[in-house]
PDB file of C-alpha atoms and ligand atoms in Angstrom:
ATOM      1  CA  UNK A 798       0.000   0.000   0.000  1.00  0.00           C
ATOM      2  CA  UNK A 799       1.391   3.363  -1.051  1.00  0.00           C
ATOM      3  CA  UNK A 800       0.763   5.950   1.701  1.00  0.00           C
ATOM      4  CA  UNK A 801       1.023   9.712   1.202  1.00  0.00           C
ATOM      5  CA  UNK A 802       1.061  11.929   4.300  1.00  0.00           C
ATOM      6  CA  UNK A 803       0.204  15.631   4.118  1.00  0.00           C
ATOM      7  CA  UNK A 804       0.787  18.042   7.021  1.00  0.00           C
ATOM      8  CA  UNK A 805      -0.359  21.658   7.090  1.00  0.00           C
ATOM      9  CA  UNK A 806      -0.086  22.884  10.680  1.00  0.00           C
ATOM     10  CA  UNK A 807       1.943  26.014  11.410  1.00  0.00           C
ATOM     11  CA  UNK A 808       2.347  24.973  15.071  1.00  0.00           C
ATOM     12  CA  UNK A 809       5.488  22.869  14.706  1.00  0.00           C
ATOM     13  CA  UNK A 810       6.169  20.483  17.566  1.00  0.00           C
ATOM     14  CA  UNK A 811       3.095  21.733  19.472  1.00  0.00           C
ATOM     15  CA  UNK A 812       0.782  20.763  16.640  1.00  0.00           C
ATOM     16  CA  UNK A 813      -2.130  18.511  17.539  1.00  0.00           C
ATOM     17  CA  UNK A 814      -2.890  17.563  13.918  1.00  0.00           C
ATOM     18  CA  UNK A 815       0.750  16.603  13.287  1.00  0.00           C
ATOM     19  CA  UNK A 816       0.674  14.413  16.379  1.00  0.00           C
ATOM     20  CA  UNK A 817      -2.423  12.696  15.024  1.00  0.00           C
ATOM     21  CA  UNK A 818      -1.108  12.236  11.474  1.00  0.00           C
ATOM     22  CA  UNK A 819       2.036  10.665  12.979  1.00  0.00           C
ATOM     23  CA  UNK A 820      -0.093   8.262  14.996  1.00  0.00           C
ATOM     24  CA  UNK A 821      -2.209   7.382  11.954  1.00  0.00           C
ATOM     25  CA  UNK A 822       0.975   6.805   9.969  1.00  0.00           C
ATOM     26  CA  UNK A 823       2.388   4.604  12.746  1.00  0.00           C
ATOM     27  CA  UNK A 824      -0.765   2.486  12.935  1.00  0.00           C
ATOM     28  CA  UNK A 825      -1.018   2.043   9.174  1.00  0.00           C
ATOM     29  CA  UNK A 826       2.622   1.158   8.632  1.00  0.00           C
ATOM     30  CA  UNK A 827       4.573   4.257   7.575  1.00  0.00           C
ATOM     31  CA  UNK A 828       4.210   6.789   4.779  1.00  0.00           C
ATOM     32  CA  UNK A 829       6.029   6.330   1.470  1.00  0.00           C
ATOM     33  CA  UNK A 830       5.893  10.070   0.782  1.00  0.00           C
ATOM     34  CA  UNK A 831       5.515  12.907   3.296  1.00  0.00           C
ATOM     35  CA  UNK A 832       4.678  16.405   2.175  1.00  0.00           C
ATOM     36  CA  UNK A 833       4.984  19.232   4.705  1.00  0.00           C
ATOM     37  CA  UNK A 834       3.052  22.125   3.189  1.00  0.00           C
ATOM     38  CA  UNK A 835       4.442  24.576   5.756  1.00  0.00           C
ATOM     39  CA  UNK A 836       8.122  23.703   5.308  1.00  0.00           C
ATOM     40  CA  UNK A 837       7.609  23.483   1.520  1.00  0.00           C
ATOM     41  CA  UNK A 838       4.576  25.619   0.644  1.00  0.00           C
ATOM     42  CA  UNK A 839       2.917  25.545  -2.738  1.00  0.00           C
ATOM     43  CA  UNK A 840       2.176  28.908  -4.351  1.00  0.00           C
ATOM     44  CA  UNK A 841      -1.394  30.120  -4.811  1.00  0.00           C
ATOM     45  CA  UNK A 842      -3.022  28.576  -7.843  1.00  0.00           C
ATOM     46  CA  UNK A 843      -2.852  30.608 -11.030  1.00  0.00           C
ATOM     47  CA  UNK A 844      -4.328  30.007 -14.499  1.00  0.00           C
ATOM     48  CA  UNK A 845      -0.956  28.582 -15.510  1.00  0.00           C
ATOM     49  CA  UNK A 846      -0.601  26.816 -12.189  1.00  0.00           C
ATOM     50  CA  UNK A 847      -0.780  23.172 -13.253  1.00  0.00           C
ATOM     51  CA  UNK A 848       1.307  21.049 -10.937  1.00  0.00           C
ATOM     52  CA  UNK A 849       1.547  17.555 -12.411  1.00  0.00           C
ATOM     53  CA  UNK A 850       3.915  16.343  -9.698  1.00  0.00           C
ATOM     54  CA  UNK A 851       1.368  16.987  -6.944  1.00  0.00           C
ATOM     55  CA  UNK A 852      -1.455  15.382  -8.920  1.00  0.00           C
ATOM     56  CA  UNK A 853       0.586  12.306  -9.888  1.00  0.00           C
ATOM     57  CA  UNK A 854       1.782  11.865  -6.299  1.00  0.00           C
ATOM     58  CA  UNK A 855      -1.847  11.887  -5.157  1.00  0.00           C
ATOM     59  CA  UNK A 856      -2.998   9.523  -7.921  1.00  0.00           C
ATOM     60  CA  UNK A 857      -0.183   7.076  -7.117  1.00  0.00           C
ATOM     61  CA  UNK A 858      -1.246   6.788  -3.457  1.00  0.00           C
ATOM     62  CA  UNK A 859      -3.604   4.126  -2.144  1.00  0.00           C
ATOM     63  CA  UNK A 860      -4.061   5.959   1.148  1.00  0.00           C
ATOM     64  CA  UNK A 861      -3.692   9.635   1.968  1.00  0.00           C
ATOM     65  CA  UNK A 862      -3.331  10.876   5.552  1.00  0.00           C
ATOM     66  CA  UNK A 863      -4.080  14.582   5.901  1.00  0.00           C
ATOM     67  CA  UNK A 864      -3.553  16.886   8.872  1.00  0.00           C
ATOM     68  CA  UNK A 865      -6.171  19.641   8.817  1.00  0.00           C
ATOM     69  CA  UNK A 866      -5.982  22.146  11.671  1.00  0.00           C
ATOM     70  CA  UNK A 867      -8.787  24.675  11.852  1.00  0.00           C
ATOM     71  CA  UNK A 868      -7.548  28.227  11.340  1.00  0.00           C
ATOM     72  CA  UNK A 869     -10.186  30.936  11.186  1.00  0.00           C
ATOM     73  CA  UNK A 870     -13.014  28.467  10.759  1.00  0.00           C
ATOM     74  CA  UNK A 871     -11.519  26.538   7.860  1.00  0.00           C
ATOM     75  CA  UNK A 872      -8.445  24.685   6.598  1.00  0.00           C
ATOM     76  CA  UNK A 873      -5.009  26.358   6.317  1.00  0.00           C
ATOM     77  CA  UNK A 874      -4.359  28.144   3.026  1.00  0.00           C
ATOM     78  CA  UNK A 875      -1.370  25.819   2.606  1.00  0.00           C
ATOM     79  CA  UNK A 876      -3.738  22.850   2.457  1.00  0.00           C
ATOM     80  CA  UNK A 877      -6.135  24.675   0.131  1.00  0.00           C
ATOM     81  CA  UNK A 878      -3.255  25.274  -2.299  1.00  0.00           C
ATOM     82  CA  UNK A 879      -2.579  21.502  -2.347  1.00  0.00           C
ATOM     83  CA  UNK A 880      -6.262  20.650  -2.911  1.00  0.00           C
ATOM     84  CA  UNK A 881      -6.311  23.205  -5.744  1.00  0.00           C
ATOM     85  CA  UNK A 882      -3.867  20.926  -7.648  1.00  0.00           C
ATOM     86  CA  UNK A 883      -6.101  17.858  -7.310  1.00  0.00           C
ATOM     87  CA  UNK A 884      -9.396  18.922  -8.858  1.00  0.00           C
ATOM     88  CA  UNK A 885      -8.452  18.272 -12.477  1.00  0.00           C
ATOM     89  CA  UNK A 886     -11.146  17.414 -15.025  1.00  0.00           C
ATOM     90  CA  UNK A 887     -10.493  14.116 -16.744  1.00  0.00           C
ATOM     91  CA  UNK A 888      -8.149  12.941 -13.969  1.00  0.00           C
ATOM     92  CA  UNK A 889     -10.011  13.148 -10.653  1.00  0.00           C
ATOM     93  CA  UNK A 890     -13.522  14.038 -11.910  1.00  0.00           C
ATOM     94  CA  UNK A 891     -15.507  14.443 -15.086  1.00  0.00           C
ATOM     95  CA  UNK A 892     -18.710  16.175 -16.053  1.00  0.00           C
ATOM     96  CA  UNK A 893     -21.324  13.880 -17.558  1.00  0.00           C
ATOM     97  CA  UNK A 894     -24.889  14.421 -18.781  1.00  0.00           C
ATOM     98  CA  UNK A 895     -25.995  13.159 -15.358  1.00  0.00           C
ATOM     99  CA  UNK A 896     -23.721  15.589 -13.507  1.00  0.00           C
ATOM    100  CA  UNK A 897     -20.171  15.421 -12.127  1.00  0.00           C
ATOM    101  CA  UNK A 898     -18.594  12.028 -11.487  1.00  0.00           C
ATOM    102  CA  UNK A 899     -15.608  11.351  -9.247  1.00  0.00           C
ATOM    103  CA  UNK A 900     -12.716   9.344 -10.714  1.00  0.00           C
ATOM    104  CA  UNK A 901     -10.503   8.871  -7.638  1.00  0.00           C
ATOM    105  CA  UNK A 902     -12.697   6.459  -5.713  1.00  0.00           C
ATOM    106  CA  UNK A 903      -9.988   3.825  -5.327  1.00  0.00           C
ATOM    107  CA  UNK A 904      -8.307   5.684  -2.451  1.00  0.00           C
ATOM    108  CA  UNK A 905      -8.666   5.771   1.306  1.00  0.00           C
ATOM    109  CA  UNK A 906      -8.420   9.284   2.750  1.00  0.00           C
ATOM    110  CA  UNK A 907      -8.060   9.700   6.527  1.00  0.00           C
ATOM    111  CA  UNK A 908      -8.150  13.279   7.786  1.00  0.00           C
ATOM    112  CA  UNK A 909      -6.977  14.452  11.232  1.00  0.00           C
ATOM    113  CA  UNK A 910      -8.967  17.518  12.260  1.00  0.00           C
ATOM    114  CA  UNK A 911      -7.844  19.704  15.179  1.00  0.00           C
ATOM    115  CA  UNK A 912      -9.702  22.716  16.481  1.00  0.00           C
ATOM    116  CA  UNK A 913      -9.534  24.965  19.519  1.00  0.00           C
ATOM    117  CA  UNK A 914     -13.311  25.067  19.865  1.00  0.00           C
ATOM    118  CA  UNK A 915     -16.094  22.557  19.421  1.00  0.00           C
ATOM    119  CA  UNK A 916     -18.432  22.807  16.414  1.00  0.00           C
ATOM    120  CA  UNK A 917     -21.574  20.923  15.498  1.00  0.00           C
ATOM    121  CA  UNK A 918     -21.465  19.655  11.906  1.00  0.00           C
ATOM    122  CA  UNK A 919     -24.139  22.203  10.899  1.00  0.00           C
ATOM    123  CA  UNK A 920     -22.557  25.182  12.697  1.00  0.00           C
ATOM    124  CA  UNK A 921     -22.272  28.271  10.440  1.00  0.00           C
ATOM    125  CA  UNK A 922     -18.650  28.579  11.667  1.00  0.00           C
ATOM    126  CA  UNK A 923     -17.643  25.081  10.572  1.00  0.00           C
ATOM    127  CA  UNK A 924     -15.942  25.105   7.144  1.00  0.00           C
ATOM    128  CA  UNK A 925     -13.291  22.423   7.602  1.00  0.00           C
ATOM    129  CA  UNK A 926     -14.995  19.028   7.844  1.00  0.00           C
ATOM    130  CA  UNK A 927     -17.877  20.158   5.605  1.00  0.00           C
ATOM    131  CA  UNK A 928     -15.529  21.524   2.927  1.00  0.00           C
ATOM    132  CA  UNK A 929     -13.214  18.517   2.984  1.00  0.00           C
ATOM    133  CA  UNK A 930     -16.186  16.133   2.808  1.00  0.00           C
ATOM    134  CA  UNK A 931     -17.617  17.985  -0.205  1.00  0.00           C
ATOM    135  CA  UNK A 932     -14.250  18.200  -1.949  1.00  0.00           C
ATOM    136  CA  UNK A 933     -13.390  14.521  -1.593  1.00  0.00           C
ATOM    137  CA  UNK A 934     -16.956  13.371  -2.352  1.00  0.00           C
ATOM    138  CA  UNK A 935     -16.730  15.377  -5.581  1.00  0.00           C
ATOM    139  CA  UNK A 936     -13.710  13.364  -6.718  1.00  0.00           C
ATOM    140  CA  UNK A 937     -15.303  10.079  -5.637  1.00  0.00           C
ATOM    141  CA  UNK A 938     -13.897   9.562  -2.141  1.00  0.00           C
ATOM    142  CA  UNK A 939     -15.679   9.192   1.193  1.00  0.00           C
ATOM    143  CA  UNK A 940     -13.092  10.620   3.622  1.00  0.00           C
ATOM    144  CA  UNK A 941     -12.757   9.250   7.152  1.00  0.00           C
ATOM    145  CA  UNK A 942     -12.219  11.725   9.998  1.00  0.00           C
ATOM    146  CA  UNK A 943     -10.220  11.622  13.204  1.00  0.00           C
ATOM    147  CA  UNK A 944     -11.123  14.628  15.279  1.00  0.00           C
ATOM    148  CA  UNK A 945      -9.552  16.424  18.244  1.00  0.00           C
ATOM    149  CA  UNK A 946     -11.872  19.312  18.977  1.00  0.00           C
ATOM    150  CA  UNK A 947     -11.922  21.720  21.910  1.00  0.00           C
ATOM    151  CA  UNK A 948      -8.152  21.596  22.438  1.00  0.00           C
ATOM    152  CA  UNK A 949      -8.121  25.276  23.516  1.00  0.00           C
ATOM    153  CA  UNK A 950     -10.904  24.869  26.089  1.00  0.00           C
ATOM    154  CA  UNK A 951      -8.638  23.569  28.885  1.00  0.00           C
ATOM    155  CA  UNK A 952      -5.623  21.257  29.252  1.00  0.00           C
ATOM    156  CA  UNK A 953      -8.006  18.501  30.421  1.00  0.00           C
ATOM    157  CA  UNK A 954     -10.280  19.005  27.424  1.00  0.00           C
ATOM    158  CA  UNK A 955      -7.245  18.852  25.122  1.00  0.00           C
ATOM    159  CA  UNK A 956      -6.053  15.603  26.700  1.00  0.00           C
ATOM    160  CA  UNK A 957      -9.557  14.096  26.402  1.00  0.00           C
ATOM    161  CA  UNK A 958      -9.839  15.211  22.766  1.00  0.00           C
ATOM    162  CA  UNK A 959      -6.510  13.611  21.875  1.00  0.00           C
ATOM    163  CA  UNK A 960      -7.409  10.381  23.731  1.00  0.00           C
ATOM    164  CA  UNK A 961     -10.671  10.215  21.853  1.00  0.00           C
ATOM    165  CA  UNK A 962      -8.913  10.861  18.518  1.00  0.00           C
ATOM    166  CA  UNK A 963      -6.423   8.077  19.290  1.00  0.00           C
ATOM    167  CA  UNK A 964      -9.315   5.689  19.960  1.00  0.00           C
ATOM    168  CA  UNK A 965     -10.766   6.586  16.558  1.00  0.00           C
ATOM    169  CA  UNK A 966      -7.387   5.922  14.916  1.00  0.00           C
ATOM    170  CA  UNK A 967      -7.187   2.473  16.550  1.00  0.00           C
ATOM    171  CA  UNK A 968     -10.699   1.703  15.339  1.00  0.00           C
ATOM    172  CA  UNK A 969      -9.880   2.781  11.774  1.00  0.00           C
ATOM    173  CA  UNK A 970      -6.672   0.744  11.714  1.00  0.00           C
ATOM    174  CA  UNK A 971      -8.297  -2.412  13.157  1.00  0.00           C
TER     175      UNK A 971
HETATM  176  C1  FMN B1038      -4.046  31.242  13.370  1.00  0.00           C
HETATM  177  C2  FMN B1038      -4.966  30.386  14.171  1.00  0.00           C
HETATM  178  C3  FMN B1038      -6.330  30.462  13.946  1.00  0.00           C
HETATM  179  C4  FMN B1038      -7.205  29.630  14.661  1.00  0.00           C
HETATM  180  N1  FMN B1038      -8.537  29.692  14.403  1.00  0.00           N
HETATM  181  C5  FMN B1038      -9.386  28.843  15.049  1.00  0.00           C
HETATM  182  C6  FMN B1038     -10.782  28.838  14.773  1.00  0.00           C
HETATM  183  O1  FMN B1038     -11.281  29.553  13.918  1.00  0.00           O
HETATM  184  N2  FMN B1038     -11.573  27.989  15.455  1.00  0.00           N
HETATM  185  C7  FMN B1038     -11.079  27.135  16.394  1.00  0.00           C
HETATM  186  O2  FMN B1038     -11.842  26.367  16.973  1.00  0.00           O
HETATM  187  N3  FMN B1038      -9.757  27.115  16.686  1.00  0.00           N
HETATM  188  C8  FMN B1038      -8.912  27.954  16.041  1.00  0.00           C
HETATM  189  N4  FMN B1038      -7.571  27.905  16.314  1.00  0.00           N
HETATM  190  C9  FMN B1038      -7.067  26.895  17.251  1.00  0.00           C
HETATM  191  C10 FMN B1038      -6.564  25.675  16.463  1.00  0.00           C
HETATM  192  O3  FMN B1038      -7.589  25.099  15.717  1.00  0.00           O
HETATM  193  C11 FMN B1038      -5.968  24.646  17.427  1.00  0.00           C
HETATM  194  O4  FMN B1038      -4.838  25.234  18.045  1.00  0.00           O
HETATM  195  C12 FMN B1038      -5.567  23.348  16.730  1.00  0.00           C
HETATM  196  O5  FMN B1038      -4.814  22.579  17.632  1.00  0.00           O
HETATM  197  C13 FMN B1038      -4.757  23.651  15.463  1.00  0.00           C
HETATM  198  O6  FMN B1038      -4.137  22.479  14.967  1.00  0.00           O
HETATM  199  P1  FMN B1038      -2.556  22.326  15.081  1.00  0.00           P
HETATM  200  O7  FMN B1038      -2.294  22.220  16.574  1.00  0.00           O
HETATM  201  O8  FMN B1038      -2.242  21.068  14.359  1.00  0.00           O
HETATM  202  O9  FMN B1038      -1.918  23.554  14.477  1.00  0.00           O
HETATM  203  C14 FMN B1038      -6.685  28.733  15.622  1.00  0.00           C
HETATM  204  C15 FMN B1038      -5.307  28.667  15.834  1.00  0.00           C
HETATM  205  C16 FMN B1038      -4.457  29.479  15.124  1.00  0.00           C
HETATM  206  C17 FMN B1038      -2.976  29.379  15.368  1.00  0.00           C
END
């Protein structure tokens, strides 16, 4: 199994999402490729901004582990720039008479969410899980989520959130 790991937290060694992506990687047997979008950021997409290397790396992976911290109610711009390289007509989706059809359904995508607060799925402030679900559904993938939410509420809440996320990871890896 070819595993691609994507990190996008700006918090370095204090990052909750990086801690979770490392644990997911450990439980699933190690990533073949790791891409740190903070150490090596991609530029904003432009009309000439095709990035075949990023797309091919994604297409070659059987499993993709993604760290998605919540910054200002959504994903980091670093992660958005990576996603911008993946939505390519004819490669990851196509438009048909019946509507769009995803072409990347052969992959497992596990996403580690981390947020300071706690959000219901239908909260008007929540644009991370909802956006990532819509994006990956569009290209044919049902993403799986590992979530540590409320990490800024108190040290105890953070510890509980990480314990709960680790339980989810064990369940996904079983
Ligand atoms: C720039 C910045 C913006 C943030 N915005 C939000 C926010 O909108 N909602 C929230 O619940 N937490 C917010 N937080 C808290 C983070 O979601 C929390 O620290 C989480 O652990 C981030 O993941 P990381 O530790 O992997 O960086 C923000 C943190 C930073 C540094």
